[in-house]
């Protein structure tokens, strides 16, 4: 199996494969790919020397990340009561609670599409449990809505 990855997504996929398949080998940088009848042929290049190696695999994992969507698409009319920043992004507080306007009495929390307020690490799957804990803590201590 080959992993084509960029950044944290590729690192997490490679780490998982190393733990699951100790004989797995991290080789080099992807240079070419060709599909064959029952496998995939990939050419990788070791950048310091320029040496190229042909690898064959049953599968290729593309761990290149994702592009998050606007969470307001899921909220329907409730989205009209969610505050936005000057750049149009959803205003998300430190505890992942969406700032609301008007007389909204419920808490709205997002987990994932918060890179614009919480930095690049907020989208990492490895932080999911930490974020869930922060949201749970907020749910148990807040009794009034966050106002913009």
mmCIF file of C-alpha atoms in Angstrom:
data_model
loop_
_atom_site.group_PDB
_atom_site.id
_atom_site.type_symbol
_atom_site.label_atom_id
_atom_site.label_comp_id
_atom_site.label_asym_id
_atom_site.label_seq_id
_atom_site.Cartn_x
_atom_site.Cartn_y
_atom_site.Cartn_z
ATOM 1 C CA UNK A 1 0.000 0.000 0.000
ATOM 2 C CA UNK A 2 1.239 3.473 -0.830
ATOM 3 C CA UNK A 3 0.317 6.674 0.996
ATOM 4 C CA UNK A 4 0.303 9.941 -0.877
ATOM 5 C CA UNK A 5 0.098 12.582 1.783
ATOM 6 C CA UNK A 6 0.642 16.172 2.605
ATOM 7 C CA UNK A 7 1.218 17.574 6.035
ATOM 8 C CA UNK A 8 -0.514 16.149 9.081
ATOM 9 C CA UNK A 9 -2.941 13.948 7.097
ATOM 10 C CA UNK A 10 -0.112 12.093 5.392
ATOM 11 C CA UNK A 11 1.884 11.858 8.632
ATOM 12 C CA UNK A 12 -1.090 10.409 10.527
ATOM 13 C CA UNK A 13 -1.802 7.878 7.769
ATOM 14 C CA UNK A 14 1.852 6.799 7.609
ATOM 15 C CA UNK A 15 2.018 6.516 11.419
ATOM 16 C CA UNK A 16 -1.108 4.335 11.489
ATOM 17 C CA UNK A 17 0.288 2.070 8.770
ATOM 18 C CA UNK A 18 3.630 1.738 10.589
ATOM 19 C CA UNK A 19 1.836 0.696 13.784
ATOM 20 C CA UNK A 20 -0.536 -1.661 11.962
ATOM 21 C CA UNK A 21 2.019 -3.003 9.480
ATOM 22 C CA UNK A 22 5.495 -2.758 11.071
ATOM 23 C CA UNK A 23 7.112 -3.934 7.841
ATOM 24 C CA UNK A 24 5.767 -0.877 5.964
ATOM 25 C CA UNK A 25 8.411 1.420 4.520
ATOM 26 C CA UNK A 26 8.233 5.176 3.946
ATOM 27 C CA UNK A 27 10.081 5.716 0.701
ATOM 28 C CA UNK A 28 10.188 9.100 -0.949
ATOM 29 C CA UNK A 29 8.264 11.706 -2.879
ATOM 30 C CA UNK A 30 5.616 10.696 -5.424
ATOM 31 C CA UNK A 31 6.700 11.454 -9.002
ATOM 32 C CA UNK A 32 4.522 9.338 -11.364
ATOM 33 C CA UNK A 33 1.521 7.023 -11.148
ATOM 34 C CA UNK A 34 0.197 4.433 -13.625
ATOM 35 C CA UNK A 35 -2.794 2.119 -13.223
ATOM 36 C CA UNK A 36 -2.317 -1.456 -14.372
ATOM 37 C CA UNK A 37 -4.758 -4.366 -14.588
ATOM 38 C CA UNK A 38 -4.594 -5.434 -10.942
ATOM 39 C CA UNK A 39 -2.230 -2.977 -9.267
ATOM 40 C CA UNK A 40 -0.847 0.523 -9.302
ATOM 41 C CA UNK A 41 2.687 1.407 -10.314
ATOM 42 C CA UNK A 42 4.161 4.504 -8.693
ATOM 43 C CA UNK A 43 7.516 6.128 -9.265
ATOM 44 C CA UNK A 44 8.929 7.949 -6.246
ATOM 45 C CA UNK A 45 11.925 10.226 -6.161
ATOM 46 C CA UNK A 46 14.383 10.702 -3.311
ATOM 47 C CA UNK A 47 14.889 14.457 -3.590
ATOM 48 C CA UNK A 48 18.429 14.804 -2.175
ATOM 49 C CA UNK A 49 19.905 12.454 -4.808
ATOM 50 C CA UNK A 50 17.257 12.433 -7.538
ATOM 51 C CA UNK A 51 17.190 8.620 -7.421
ATOM 52 C CA UNK A 52 13.885 7.208 -8.684
ATOM 53 C CA UNK A 53 12.332 3.925 -7.561
ATOM 54 C CA UNK A 54 9.389 2.047 -9.072
ATOM 55 C CA UNK A 55 6.916 0.659 -6.507
ATOM 56 C CA UNK A 56 3.924 -1.577 -7.133
ATOM 57 C CA UNK A 57 0.944 -1.735 -4.789
ATOM 58 C CA UNK A 58 -2.596 -3.032 -4.534
ATOM 59 C CA UNK A 59 -3.894 0.321 -3.337
ATOM 60 C CA UNK A 60 -2.922 3.960 -2.975
ATOM 61 C CA UNK A 61 -4.176 6.039 -0.033
ATOM 62 C CA UNK A 62 -4.502 9.736 -0.820
ATOM 63 C CA UNK A 63 -4.190 11.451 2.570
ATOM 64 C CA UNK A 64 -4.075 15.006 1.319
ATOM 65 C CA UNK A 65 -6.561 16.687 3.654
ATOM 66 C CA UNK A 66 -9.895 18.214 2.854
ATOM 67 C CA UNK A 67 -11.658 21.499 2.275
ATOM 68 C CA UNK A 68 -14.219 22.261 4.946
ATOM 69 C CA UNK A 69 -17.647 23.571 4.076
ATOM 70 C CA UNK A 70 -19.619 26.346 5.729
ATOM 71 C CA UNK A 71 -21.422 24.800 8.737
ATOM 72 C CA UNK A 72 -24.307 27.231 8.266
ATOM 73 C CA UNK A 73 -25.477 25.073 5.355
ATOM 74 C CA UNK A 74 -26.705 22.591 7.980
ATOM 75 C CA UNK A 75 -28.488 25.103 10.207
ATOM 76 C CA UNK A 76 -31.243 26.365 7.906
ATOM 77 C CA UNK A 77 -33.131 29.342 9.369
ATOM 78 C CA UNK A 78 -31.186 29.116 12.626
ATOM 79 C CA UNK A 79 -28.140 30.268 10.657
ATOM 80 C CA UNK A 80 -29.684 33.745 10.391
ATOM 81 C CA UNK A 81 -29.045 34.148 14.139
ATOM 82 C CA UNK A 82 -25.358 33.184 13.964
ATOM 83 C CA UNK A 83 -22.783 35.972 14.072
ATOM 84 C CA UNK A 84 -20.217 36.353 11.318
ATOM 85 C CA UNK A 85 -16.814 37.987 11.344
ATOM 86 C CA UNK A 86 -15.889 40.862 9.030
ATOM 87 C CA UNK A 87 -14.502 38.330 6.531
ATOM 88 C CA UNK A 88 -17.853 36.468 6.419
ATOM 89 C CA UNK A 89 -16.661 33.467 8.412
ATOM 90 C CA UNK A 90 -18.727 32.126 11.281
ATOM 91 C CA UNK A 91 -17.760 33.689 14.639
ATOM 92 C CA UNK A 92 -16.658 30.776 16.833
ATOM 93 C CA UNK A 93 -15.641 31.340 20.457
ATOM 94 C CA UNK A 94 -12.723 29.637 22.236
ATOM 95 C CA UNK A 95 -15.001 26.818 23.468
ATOM 96 C CA UNK A 96 -16.218 26.130 19.882
ATOM 97 C CA UNK A 97 -19.552 27.797 20.600
ATOM 98 C CA UNK A 98 -21.008 29.893 17.801
ATOM 99 C CA UNK A 99 -21.709 33.502 18.778
ATOM 100 C CA UNK A 100 -25.399 34.244 18.212
ATOM 101 C CA UNK A 101 -27.536 37.352 17.913
ATOM 102 C CA UNK A 102 -31.066 38.068 19.032
ATOM 103 C CA UNK A 103 -32.895 35.937 21.543
ATOM 104 C CA UNK A 104 -31.309 32.577 20.726
ATOM 105 C CA UNK A 105 -31.329 30.529 23.924
ATOM 106 C CA UNK A 106 -29.542 27.409 22.738
ATOM 107 C CA UNK A 107 -25.832 26.818 22.353
ATOM 108 C CA UNK A 108 -24.590 25.959 18.870
ATOM 109 C CA UNK A 109 -21.182 24.292 18.691
ATOM 110 C CA UNK A 110 -19.019 23.387 15.710
ATOM 111 C CA UNK A 111 -16.200 20.902 15.595
ATOM 112 C CA UNK A 112 -13.901 20.909 12.597
ATOM 113 C CA UNK A 113 -14.358 23.970 10.369
ATOM 114 C CA UNK A 114 -12.697 26.395 12.801
ATOM 115 C CA UNK A 115 -9.257 26.970 11.319
ATOM 116 C CA UNK A 116 -10.125 30.664 10.833
ATOM 117 C CA UNK A 117 -10.613 31.145 14.603
ATOM 118 C CA UNK A 118 -8.584 28.354 16.228
ATOM 119 C CA UNK A 119 -5.655 27.829 13.855
ATOM 120 C CA UNK A 120 -4.536 24.973 11.619
ATOM 121 C CA UNK A 121 -4.466 22.356 14.376
ATOM 122 C CA UNK A 122 -8.222 22.698 14.929
ATOM 123 C CA UNK A 123 -8.964 20.582 11.862
ATOM 124 C CA UNK A 124 -6.723 17.650 12.823
ATOM 125 C CA UNK A 125 -8.466 14.382 13.570
ATOM 126 C CA UNK A 126 -5.928 13.726 16.300
ATOM 127 C CA UNK A 127 -7.444 16.621 18.287
ATOM 128 C CA UNK A 128 -11.062 15.429 18.066
ATOM 129 C CA UNK A 129 -11.202 14.038 21.606
ATOM 130 C CA UNK A 130 -9.681 17.213 23.055
ATOM 131 C CA UNK A 131 -12.216 19.394 21.215
ATOM 132 C CA UNK A 132 -15.084 17.140 22.311
ATOM 133 C CA UNK A 133 -13.898 17.500 25.911
ATOM 134 C CA UNK A 134 -13.763 21.290 25.623
ATOM 135 C CA UNK A 135 -17.287 21.352 24.192
ATOM 136 C CA UNK A 136 -18.561 19.034 26.942
ATOM 137 C CA UNK A 137 -16.966 21.270 29.574
ATOM 138 C CA UNK A 138 -18.633 24.320 28.033
ATOM 139 C CA UNK A 139 -22.013 22.585 27.940
ATOM 140 C CA UNK A 140 -21.814 21.826 31.651
ATOM 141 C CA UNK A 141 -20.833 25.337 32.747
ATOM 142 C CA UNK A 142 -22.825 27.698 30.498
ATOM 143 C CA UNK A 143 -26.465 28.583 31.007
ATOM 144 C CA UNK A 144 -26.869 31.595 28.705
ATOM 145 C CA UNK A 145 -26.140 32.090 24.992
ATOM 146 C CA UNK A 146 -22.933 33.630 23.685
ATOM 147 C CA UNK A 147 -23.842 37.038 22.270
ATOM 148 C CA UNK A 148 -21.981 38.750 19.469
#
